[in-house]
C-alpha atoms as a printed R data frame, in Angstrom:
    type eleno elety resid chain resno      x       y       z
1   ATOM     1    CA   MET     A     1 64.368 106.062 -64.365
2   ATOM     2    CA   LEU     A     2 64.048 109.411 -62.634
3   ATOM     3    CA   SER     A     3 62.530 108.091 -59.448
4   ATOM     4    CA   LEU     A     4 64.609 105.315 -59.394
5   ATOM     5    CA   LEU     A     5 68.077 107.367 -59.666
6   ATOM     6    CA   MET     A     6 66.865 109.748 -57.058
7   ATOM     7    CA   SER     A     7 66.423 106.832 -54.570
8   ATOM     8    CA   PHE     A     8 70.221 106.155 -55.216
9   ATOM     9    CA   GLY     A     9 71.244 109.842 -54.929
10  ATOM    10    CA   VAL     A    10 71.670 110.667 -58.585
11  ATOM    11    CA   LEU     A    11 69.659 112.792 -61.154
12  ATOM    12    CA   THR     A    12 69.459 112.519 -64.847
13  ATOM    13    CA   ALA     A    13 68.974 115.753 -66.885
14  ATOM    14    CA   CYS     A    14 65.649 116.610 -67.662
15  ATOM    15    CA   GLY     A    15 63.545 117.593 -70.607
16  ATOM    16    CA   PRO     A    16 61.533 120.600 -71.021
17  ATOM    17    CA   GLY     A    17 58.627 118.873 -70.103
18  ATOM    18    CA   ASP     A    18 60.092 117.372 -66.872
19  ATOM    19    CA   SER     A    19 60.910 120.477 -64.833
20  ATOM    20    CA   ALA     A    20 59.183 123.503 -66.761
21  ATOM    21    CA   ALA     A    21 55.253 124.279 -67.172
22  ATOM    22    CA   PRO     A    22 54.193 124.648 -70.698
23  ATOM    23    CA   ALA     A    23 54.301 128.164 -72.099
24  ATOM    24    CA   PRO     A    24 51.274 130.261 -71.335
25  ATOM    25    CA   ARG     A    25 48.625 131.370 -74.128
26  ATOM    26    CA   ALA     A    26 50.615 134.372 -74.953
27  ATOM    27    CA   SER     A    27 52.351 133.942 -78.223
28  ATOM    28    CA   ALA     A    28 56.045 134.826 -76.879
29  ATOM    29    CA   ASP     A    29 58.108 132.814 -79.311
30  ATOM    30    CA   ALA     A    30 56.089 132.996 -82.986
31  ATOM    31    CA   ALA     A    31 59.419 133.305 -84.803
32  ATOM    32    CA   LEU     A    32 61.059 130.174 -83.333
33  ATOM    33    CA   PRO     A    33 60.796 126.769 -84.111
34  ATOM    34    CA   ARG     A    34 57.730 124.820 -82.444
35  ATOM    35    CA   GLU     A    35 58.256 123.355 -79.343
36  ATOM    36    CA   VAL     A    36 57.658 119.783 -79.250
37  ATOM    37    CA   THR     A    37 54.479 118.513 -78.015
38  ATOM    38    CA   ALA     A    38 54.039 116.325 -74.721
39  ATOM    39    CA   LYS     A    39 53.536 113.186 -76.641
40  ATOM    40    CA   GLU     A    40 56.518 114.052 -78.771
41  ATOM    41    CA   LEU     A    41 58.752 114.471 -75.685
42  ATOM    42    CA   GLY     A    42 57.582 111.349 -74.689
43  ATOM    43    CA   THR     A    43 58.756 109.871 -77.608
44  ATOM    44    CA   LEU     A    44 62.377 111.362 -77.071
45  ATOM    45    CA   ASN     A    45 62.435 110.190 -73.204
46  ATOM    46    CA   ARG     A    46 61.500 106.920 -74.093
47  ATOM    47    CA   ALA     A    47 64.391 106.619 -76.872
48  ATOM    48    CA   GLU     A    48 66.936 108.388 -74.383
49  ATOM    49    CA   ASP     A    49 65.854 105.441 -71.851
50  ATOM    50    CA   ILE     A    50 66.351 102.747 -74.558
51  ATOM    51    CA   LEU     A    51 69.857 103.989 -75.574
52  ATOM    52    CA   GLU     A    52 71.082 104.273 -71.852
53  ATOM    53    CA   ARG     A    53 69.994 100.584 -71.263
54  ATOM    54    CA   ARG     A    54 71.881  99.632 -74.274
55  ATOM    55    CA   CYS     A    55 75.172 101.601 -73.399
56  ATOM    56    CA   LEU     A    56 74.485  99.853 -69.911
57  ATOM    57    CA   ALA     A    57 74.492  96.373 -71.429
58  ATOM    58    CA   HIS     A    58 77.663  96.710 -73.459
59  ATOM    59    CA   ALA     A    59 79.193  97.570 -70.038
60  ATOM    60    CA   GLY     A    60 78.097  94.582 -68.750
61  ATOM    61    CA   PHE     A    61 74.822  95.689 -66.603
62  ATOM    62    CA   ARG     A    62 71.505  94.476 -68.270
63  ATOM    63    CA   LEU     A    63 68.935  96.900 -66.307
64  ATOM    64    CA   PRO     A    64 65.214  95.831 -67.180
65  ATOM    65    CA   ALA     A    65 63.095  98.331 -68.774
66  ATOM    66    CA   ALA     A    66 61.455 100.620 -66.408
67  ATOM    67    CA   PRO     A    67 57.407 100.108 -65.929
68  ATOM    68    CA   GLU     A    68 54.972 102.629 -67.870
69  ATOM    69    CA   PRO     A    69 54.276 105.589 -65.805
70  ATOM    70    CA   ALA     A    70 51.343 104.961 -63.034
71  ATOM    71    CA   ARG     A    71 49.332 107.468 -64.895
72  ATOM    72    CA   THR     A    72 49.563 109.006 -68.188
73  ATOM    73    CA   GLY     A    73 47.567 112.168 -69.820
74  ATOM    74    CA   PRO     A    74 47.731 115.487 -71.133
75  ATOM    75    CA   GLU     A    75 50.173 118.107 -69.445
76  ATOM    76    CA   PRO     A    76 48.342 120.735 -67.344
77  ATOM    77    CA   PRO     A    77 47.634 123.786 -69.366
78  ATOM    78    CA   MET     A    78 49.522 125.991 -66.602
79  ATOM    79    CA   ALA     A    79 52.662 128.159 -66.133
80  ATOM    80    CA   LEU     A    80 52.200 130.161 -63.067
81  ATOM    81    CA   VAL     A    81 48.611 129.207 -62.574
82  ATOM    82    CA   LEU     A    82 45.731 126.550 -63.557
83  ATOM    83    CA   ALA     A    83 43.550 128.289 -65.565
84  ATOM    84    CA   ASP     A    84 41.294 126.274 -67.258
85  ATOM    85    CA   ALA     A    85 38.506 124.990 -64.985
86  ATOM    86    CA   SER     A    86 36.779 122.837 -67.514
87  ATOM    87    CA   TRP     A    87 40.277 121.012 -67.944
88  ATOM    88    CA   ALA     A    88 40.541 120.607 -63.879
89  ATOM    89    CA   ARG     A    89 37.300 119.278 -63.804
90  ATOM    90    CA   GLU     A    90 38.115 116.354 -65.871
91  ATOM    91    CA   HIS     A    91 41.784 116.038 -65.495
92  ATOM    92    CA   GLY     A    92 42.557 117.341 -62.039
93  ATOM    93    CA   TYR     A    93 46.290 117.922 -62.467
94  ATOM    94    CA   GLY     A    94 46.925 115.425 -65.154
95  ATOM    95    CA   HIS     A    95 49.649 113.037 -64.609
96  ATOM    96    CA   ARG     A    96 51.420 115.244 -61.716
97  ATOM    97    CA   VAL     A    97 49.602 113.536 -59.211
98  ATOM    98    CA   ARG     A    98 48.754 110.050 -58.466
99  ATOM    99    CA   THR     A    99 46.176 108.204 -56.502
100 ATOM   100    CA   PRO     A   100 47.298 106.058 -53.531
101 ATOM   101    CA   GLU     A   101 46.788 102.994 -55.214
102 ATOM   102    CA   GLU     A   102 49.158 104.345 -58.314
103 ATOM   103    CA   THR     A   103 51.868 105.340 -56.093
104 ATOM   104    CA   ALA     A   104 51.521 101.967 -54.307
105 ATOM   105    CA   ARG     A   105 51.671 100.014 -57.956
106 ATOM   106    CA   LEU     A   106 54.692 102.288 -58.825
107 ATOM   107    CA   TYR     A   107 56.763 101.468 -55.955
108 ATOM   108    CA   ALA     A   108 55.955  98.060 -56.048
109 ATOM   109    CA   ASP     A   109 56.634  97.251 -59.768
110 ATOM   110    CA   ASP     A   110 60.205  98.893 -59.527
111 ATOM   111    CA   PRO     A   111 62.395  96.159 -61.488
112 ATOM   112    CA   VAL     A   112 65.257  98.515 -62.049
113 ATOM   113    CA   GLY     A   113 65.511  99.314 -58.537
114 ATOM   114    CA   GLU     A   114 65.412  95.728 -57.651
115 ATOM   115    CA   TYR     A   115 68.047  94.905 -59.970
116 ATOM   116    CA   LEU     A   116 70.519  97.901 -58.672
117 ATOM   117    CA   ARG     A   117 69.806  96.650 -55.293
118 ATOM   118    CA   ALA     A   118 70.453  93.136 -55.910
119 ATOM   119    CA   LEU     A   119 74.137  94.372 -56.552
120 ATOM   120    CA   LYS     A   120 76.844  93.956 -54.169
121 ATOM   121    CA   PRO     A   121 78.087  97.641 -53.149
122 ATOM   122    CA   LYS     A   122 81.263  98.066 -55.647
123 ATOM   123    CA   ARG     A   123 79.364  96.756 -58.393
124 ATOM   124    CA   ARG     A   124 76.405  98.901 -57.509
125 ATOM   125    CA   ALA     A   125 78.794 101.858 -57.539
126 ATOM   126    CA   GLU     A   126 80.262 101.041 -60.780
127 ATOM   127    CA   ALA     A   127 77.022 100.594 -62.543
128 ATOM   128    CA   LEU     A   128 76.179 104.179 -61.551
129 ATOM   129    CA   ARG     A   129 79.498 105.382 -62.436
130 ATOM   130    CA   VAL     A   130 79.210 104.050 -65.678
131 ATOM   131    CA   TRP     A   131 75.279 105.150 -65.932
132 ATOM   132    CA   GLN     A   132 76.174 108.763 -65.019
133 ATOM   133    CA   GLY     A   133 79.926 109.607 -65.630
134 ATOM   134    CA   GLY     A   134 80.932 110.083 -62.132
135 ATOM   135    CA   GLY     A   135 81.437 113.587 -62.716
136 ATOM   136    CA   VAL     A   136 84.601 113.379 -65.014
137 ATOM   137    CA   ASP     A   137 85.229 115.734 -67.849
138 ATOM   138    CA   THR     A   138 82.354 117.988 -66.954
139 ATOM   139    CA   VAL     A   139 80.735 120.548 -69.328
140 ATOM   140    CA   GLU     A   140 79.444 123.669 -67.350
141 ATOM   141    CA   VAL     A   141 76.902 126.177 -68.559
142 ATOM   142    CA   THR     A   142 75.791 129.582 -67.286
143 ATOM   143    CA   LEU     A   143 71.898 129.738 -66.762
144 ATOM   144    CA   PRO     A   144 69.993 132.815 -67.415
145 ATOM   145    CA   SER     A   145 69.525 133.319 -63.751
146 ATOM   146    CA   GLY     A   146 73.127 133.422 -63.451
147 ATOM   147    CA   ALA     A   147 73.535 129.935 -61.662
148 ATOM   148    CA   THR     A   148 76.051 127.341 -62.979
149 ATOM   149    CA   THR     A   149 75.147 124.020 -64.042
150 ATOM   150    CA   GLY     A   150 77.035 120.871 -64.764
151 ATOM   151    CA   ARG     A   151 77.101 117.228 -66.248
152 ATOM   152    CA   SER     A   152 79.828 114.750 -66.969
153 ATOM   153    CA   THR     A   153 80.239 114.292 -70.821
154 ATOM   154    CA   ARG     A   154 80.756 110.493 -69.979
155 ATOM   155    CA   GLY     A   155 78.335 107.945 -68.766
156 ATOM   156    CA   CYS     A   156 75.410 106.074 -70.647
157 ATOM   157    CA   THR     A   157 73.015 109.179 -69.967
158 ATOM   158    CA   SER     A   158 75.499 111.608 -71.594
159 ATOM   159    CA   GLU     A   159 76.016 109.000 -74.521
160 ATOM   160    CA   ALA     A   160 72.543 108.326 -75.056
161 ATOM   161    CA   ARG     A   161 71.458 112.251 -75.504
162 ATOM   162    CA   GLY     A   162 74.732 112.689 -77.704
163 ATOM   163    CA   GLU     A   163 73.787 109.737 -80.014
164 ATOM   164    CA   LEU     A   164 70.040 111.123 -80.223
165 ATOM   165    CA   TYR     A   165 70.668 114.743 -80.442
166 ATOM   166    CA   GLY     A   166 74.260 114.482 -82.233
167 ATOM   167    CA   ASP     A   167 76.297 116.519 -79.957
168 ATOM   168    CA   PHE     A   168 75.896 116.292 -76.310
169 ATOM   169    CA   ARG     A   169 77.858 119.103 -75.631
170 ATOM   170    CA   VAL     A   170 75.844 121.432 -77.647
171 ATOM   171    CA   TRP     A   171 72.448 119.919 -76.572
172 ATOM   172    CA   PHE     A   172 73.352 120.262 -72.923
173 ATOM   173    CA   GLY     A   173 74.205 123.783 -73.155
174 ATOM   174    CA   ALA     A   174 71.046 124.588 -75.416
175 ATOM   175    CA   ASP     A   175 68.432 122.459 -73.380
176 ATOM   176    CA   ALA     A   176 69.744 123.924 -70.112
177 ATOM   177    CA   VAL     A   177 69.740 127.474 -71.095
178 ATOM   178    CA   ASP     A   178 66.043 126.853 -72.926
179 ATOM   179    CA   ARG     A   179 64.762 125.407 -69.715
180 ATOM   180    CA   GLY     A   180 66.487 128.084 -67.758
181 ATOM   181    CA   VAL     A   181 64.575 130.809 -69.674
182 ATOM   182    CA   MET     A   182 61.058 129.291 -68.577
183 ATOM   183    CA   ALA     A   183 62.510 129.217 -65.146
184 ATOM   184    CA   LEU     A   184 63.800 132.771 -64.909
185 ATOM   185    CA   ALA     A   185 60.708 134.091 -66.441
186 ATOM   186    CA   MET     A   186 58.413 132.540 -64.129
187 ATOM   187    CA   SER     A   187 60.336 134.000 -61.320
188 ATOM   188    CA   ARG     A   188 60.718 137.345 -62.584
189 ATOM   189    CA   ALA     A   189 56.682 137.164 -63.603
190 ATOM   190    CA   GLN     A   190 55.849 136.243 -59.832
191 ATOM   191    CA   ALA     A   191 57.936 139.247 -58.587
192 ATOM   192    CA   GLU     A   192 55.481 141.620 -60.876
193 ATOM   193    CA   PRO     A   193 53.554 144.223 -58.598
194 ATOM   194    CA   ALA     A   194 50.541 143.309 -60.954
195 ATOM   195    CA   TYR     A   195 50.683 139.792 -60.241
196 ATOM   196    CA   THR     A   196 51.287 140.085 -56.638
197 ATOM   197    CA   LYS     A   197 48.033 142.203 -56.163
198 ATOM   198    CA   ALA     A   198 45.911 139.671 -58.188
199 ATOM   199    CA   LEU     A   199 47.547 136.698 -56.300
200 ATOM   200    CA   ARG     A   200 46.489 138.120 -52.879
201 ATOM   201    CA   SER     A   201 42.842 138.296 -54.698
202 ATOM   202    CA   TRP     A   202 43.038 134.810 -55.574
203 ATOM   203    CA   SER     A   203 44.560 133.523 -52.225
204 ATOM   204    CA   ASP     A   204 41.155 135.217 -50.702
205 ATOM   205    CA   CYS     A   205 39.335 132.907 -53.265
206 ATOM   206    CA   VAL     A   206 40.715 129.849 -52.281
207 ATOM   207    CA   ALA     A   207 40.546 130.360 -48.745
208 ATOM   208    CA   GLY     A   208 36.680 130.968 -49.043
209 ATOM   209    CA   ARG     A   209 36.689 127.357 -50.179
210 ATOM   210    CA   GLY     A   210 38.540 126.091 -47.296
211 ATOM   211    CA   LEU     A   211 41.880 125.931 -48.730
212 ATOM   212    CA   PRO     A   212 44.177 128.985 -47.130
213 ATOM   213    CA   HIS     A   213 47.284 128.882 -49.276
214 ATOM   214    CA   GLU     A   214 48.923 131.990 -50.425
215 ATOM   215    CA   THR     A   215 50.181 130.977 -54.055
216 ATOM   216    CA   PRO     A   216 49.043 128.134 -56.542
217 ATOM   217    CA   GLN     A   217 52.633 126.219 -55.936
218 ATOM   218    CA   ARG     A   218 51.732 126.079 -51.991
219 ATOM   219    CA   LEU     A   219 48.245 124.666 -52.895
220 ATOM   220    CA   ARG     A   220 49.597 122.163 -55.122
221 ATOM   221    CA   ALA     A   221 52.219 121.532 -52.468
222 ATOM   222    CA   ALA     A   222 49.643 120.746 -49.775
223 ATOM   223    CA   LEU     A   223 48.127 118.329 -52.365
224 ATOM   224    CA   GLY     A   224 50.889 116.287 -52.565
225 ATOM   225    CA   GLU     A   225 51.917 114.218 -55.331
226 ATOM   226    CA   SER     A   226 49.354 111.305 -54.227
227 ATOM   227    CA   ALA     A   227 46.087 111.951 -53.539
228 ATOM   228    CA   PRO     A   228 42.348 110.409 -54.183
229 ATOM   229    CA   VAL     A   229 40.820 111.806 -57.466
230 ATOM   230    CA   THR     A   230 37.895 113.669 -55.775
231 ATOM   231    CA   LYS     A   231 40.357 115.704 -53.463
232 ATOM   232    CA   GLU     A   232 42.727 116.220 -56.347
233 ATOM   233    CA   ILE     A   233 39.924 117.580 -58.569
234 ATOM   234    CA   GLU     A   234 38.596 119.889 -55.581
235 ATOM   235    CA   TYR     A   235 42.239 121.666 -55.498
236 ATOM   236    CA   ALA     A   236 42.419 121.859 -59.352
237 ATOM   237    CA   VAL     A   237 39.357 123.402 -59.583
238 ATOM   238    CA   ALA     A   238 39.716 125.732 -56.839
239 ATOM   239    CA   GLU     A   239 42.945 126.993 -58.464
240 ATOM   240    CA   ALA     A   240 41.223 127.333 -61.770
241 ATOM   241    CA   ASP     A   241 37.856 129.085 -60.672
242 ATOM   242    CA   CYS     A   242 39.763 131.213 -58.541
243 ATOM   243    CA   ALA     A   243 42.456 132.378 -61.235
244 ATOM   244    CA   ALA     A   244 39.455 133.472 -63.334
245 ATOM   245    CA   ALA     A   245 37.568 135.251 -60.564
246 ATOM   246    CA   SER     A   246 40.537 137.168 -59.098
247 ATOM   247    CA   GLY     A   247 41.911 138.528 -62.439
248 ATOM   248    CA   LEU     A   248 44.950 136.033 -61.775
249 ATOM   249    CA   ALA     A   249 44.836 134.125 -64.862
250 ATOM   250    CA   GLU     A   250 44.856 137.341 -67.180
251 ATOM   251    CA   VAL     A   251 47.557 138.792 -65.383
252 ATOM   252    CA   ALA     A   252 49.706 135.678 -65.334
253 ATOM   253    CA   ASP     A   253 49.268 135.297 -68.802
254 ATOM   254    CA   ASP     A   254 50.337 138.925 -69.621
255 ATOM   255    CA   VAL     A   255 53.562 139.048 -67.325
256 ATOM   256    CA   MET     A   256 54.836 135.657 -68.142
257 ATOM   257    CA   GLY     A   257 54.238 136.072 -71.981
258 ATOM   258    CA   ARG     A   258 56.161 139.296 -71.649
259 ATOM   259    CA   HIS     A   259 58.988 137.894 -69.635
260 ATOM   260    CA   LEU     A   260 59.335 135.027 -71.923
261 ATOM   261    CA   SER     A   261 59.520 137.061 -75.189
262 ATOM   262    CA   GLU     A   262 62.082 139.254 -73.264
263 ATOM   263    CA   GLY     A   263 64.471 135.580 -72.580
264 ATOM   264    CA   ARG     A   264 63.910 134.094 -75.659
265 ATOM   265    CA   GLU     A   265 64.900 136.994 -77.687
266 ATOM   266    CA   ARG     A   266 68.054 137.531 -75.290
267 ATOM   267    CA   TYR     A   267 68.715 133.544 -75.687
268 ATOM   268    CA   ARG     A   268 67.388 133.151 -79.040
269 ATOM   269    CA   ALA     A   269 70.394 131.125 -80.534
270 ATOM   270    CA   ASP     A   270 70.335 128.587 -77.635
271 ATOM   271    CA   VAL     A   271 66.284 128.510 -77.752
272 ATOM   272    CA   THR     A   272 66.387 127.925 -81.477
273 ATOM   273    CA   ASN     A   273 69.155 125.212 -81.462
274 ATOM   274    CA   ALA     A   274 67.417 123.306 -78.404
275 ATOM   275    CA   ARG     A   275 64.240 123.285 -80.297
276 ATOM   276    CA   ARG     A   276 65.704 122.448 -83.607
277 ATOM   277    CA   MET     A   277 67.771 119.669 -82.202
278 ATOM   278    CA   ARG     A   278 64.879 118.101 -80.258
279 ATOM   279    CA   LEU     A   279 62.190 118.146 -83.702
280 ATOM   280    CA   ALA     A   280 65.369 116.662 -85.574
281 ATOM   281    CA   ALA     A   281 66.030 113.840 -83.193
282 ATOM   282    CA   LEU     A   282 62.135 112.874 -83.420
283 ATOM   283    CA   PRO     A   283 62.553 110.508 -86.525
284 ATOM   284    CA   LYS     A   284 65.476 108.832 -84.829
285 ATOM   285    CA   ALA     A   285 63.864 108.137 -81.876
286 ATOM   286    CA   GLU     A   286 60.790 106.758 -83.514
287 ATOM   287    CA   ARG     A   287 62.991 104.255 -85.109
288 ATOM   288    CA   ILE     A   288 64.844 103.412 -81.807
289 ATOM   289    CA   ILE     A   289 61.697 102.853 -80.131
290 ATOM   290    CA   ARG     A   290 60.616 100.438 -83.134
291 ATOM   291    CA   ASP     A   291 63.658  98.732 -83.362
292 ATOM   292    CA   ASP     A   292 63.236  97.938 -79.486
293 ATOM   293    CA   ASP     A   293 59.698  96.999 -79.619
294 ATOM   294    CA   THR     A   294 60.593  94.392 -82.467
295 ATOM   295    CA   SER     A   295 63.499  93.215 -80.636
296 ATOM   296    CA   ARG     A   296 61.791  92.818 -77.410
297 ATOM   297    CA   HIS     A   297 58.755  90.981 -79.722
298 ATOM   298    CA   ASN     A   298 61.061  88.699 -81.117
299 ATOM   299    CA   THR     A   299 62.797  87.651 -78.036
300 ATOM   300    CA   GLN     A   300 59.535  86.941 -76.302
301 ATOM   301    CA   LYS     A   301 58.243  84.827 -79.248
302 ATOM   302    CA   ARG     A   302 61.419  82.646 -79.274
303 ATOM   303    CA   GLY     A   303 60.551  82.347 -75.680
304 ATOM   304    CA   THR     A   304 57.369  81.011 -76.077
305 ATOM   305    CA   GLU     A   305 58.493  78.393 -78.684
């Protein structure tokens, strides 16, 4: 539901795989509980969506299920830079980039947006308040960067996460700090002299391929979120080939691993709690999805009889 909520000026909380890149090869957290896989994260996200819709239905808003993603697939193996050229040749940037055709289908198939747009303005505002809590009774968390983030403890989004993870306030704090550790590590790693030196060599390399961009992030921004497959693979392969040729891949792995280790050690309690809560929620998430699938199947069966 994220793209829909953005179109209405509302953002939901994200899981670790929504805004943070996967950890690099360095084993920065061997002593911590494991992270959920991309597939497991998808299960948690789907269960959250189901619980949100149930909550909204209880308030009289029967949102249809969101369509399946335009593209699915593995998470790109990158943090600061995509370094696996073989992966890039096969997958490009994975699900992070869509073809123009996939983008067109995504915006054409928007049942949730159509439902909300069909509501009268006052009723739509009420739906969004019920969904997101209206900024009432906000819990605030200080992130590792020093910034503060907050979220209403009311509303169906927070209620769904509280039901799935057991305690919304604890979950929100641990999850925000866990994701904040990754963000801070990326920021500090990119400021390392060794990284900036290797980055200049990487930039020269991609410029030699006709892609004059200073960083991998700017290269991906130039590609955009929608591009033909051939162009996507061209950019991804250039990023990965030049990461190896310039030495950026090795340097990035080293500095990112070091800063992640430091951050996860400093915020060990929150990182541990976030990972444990995700893992503990998986069985419940799977049951929620099974029950929802069974309910929809029975509804469809009755409709055809």
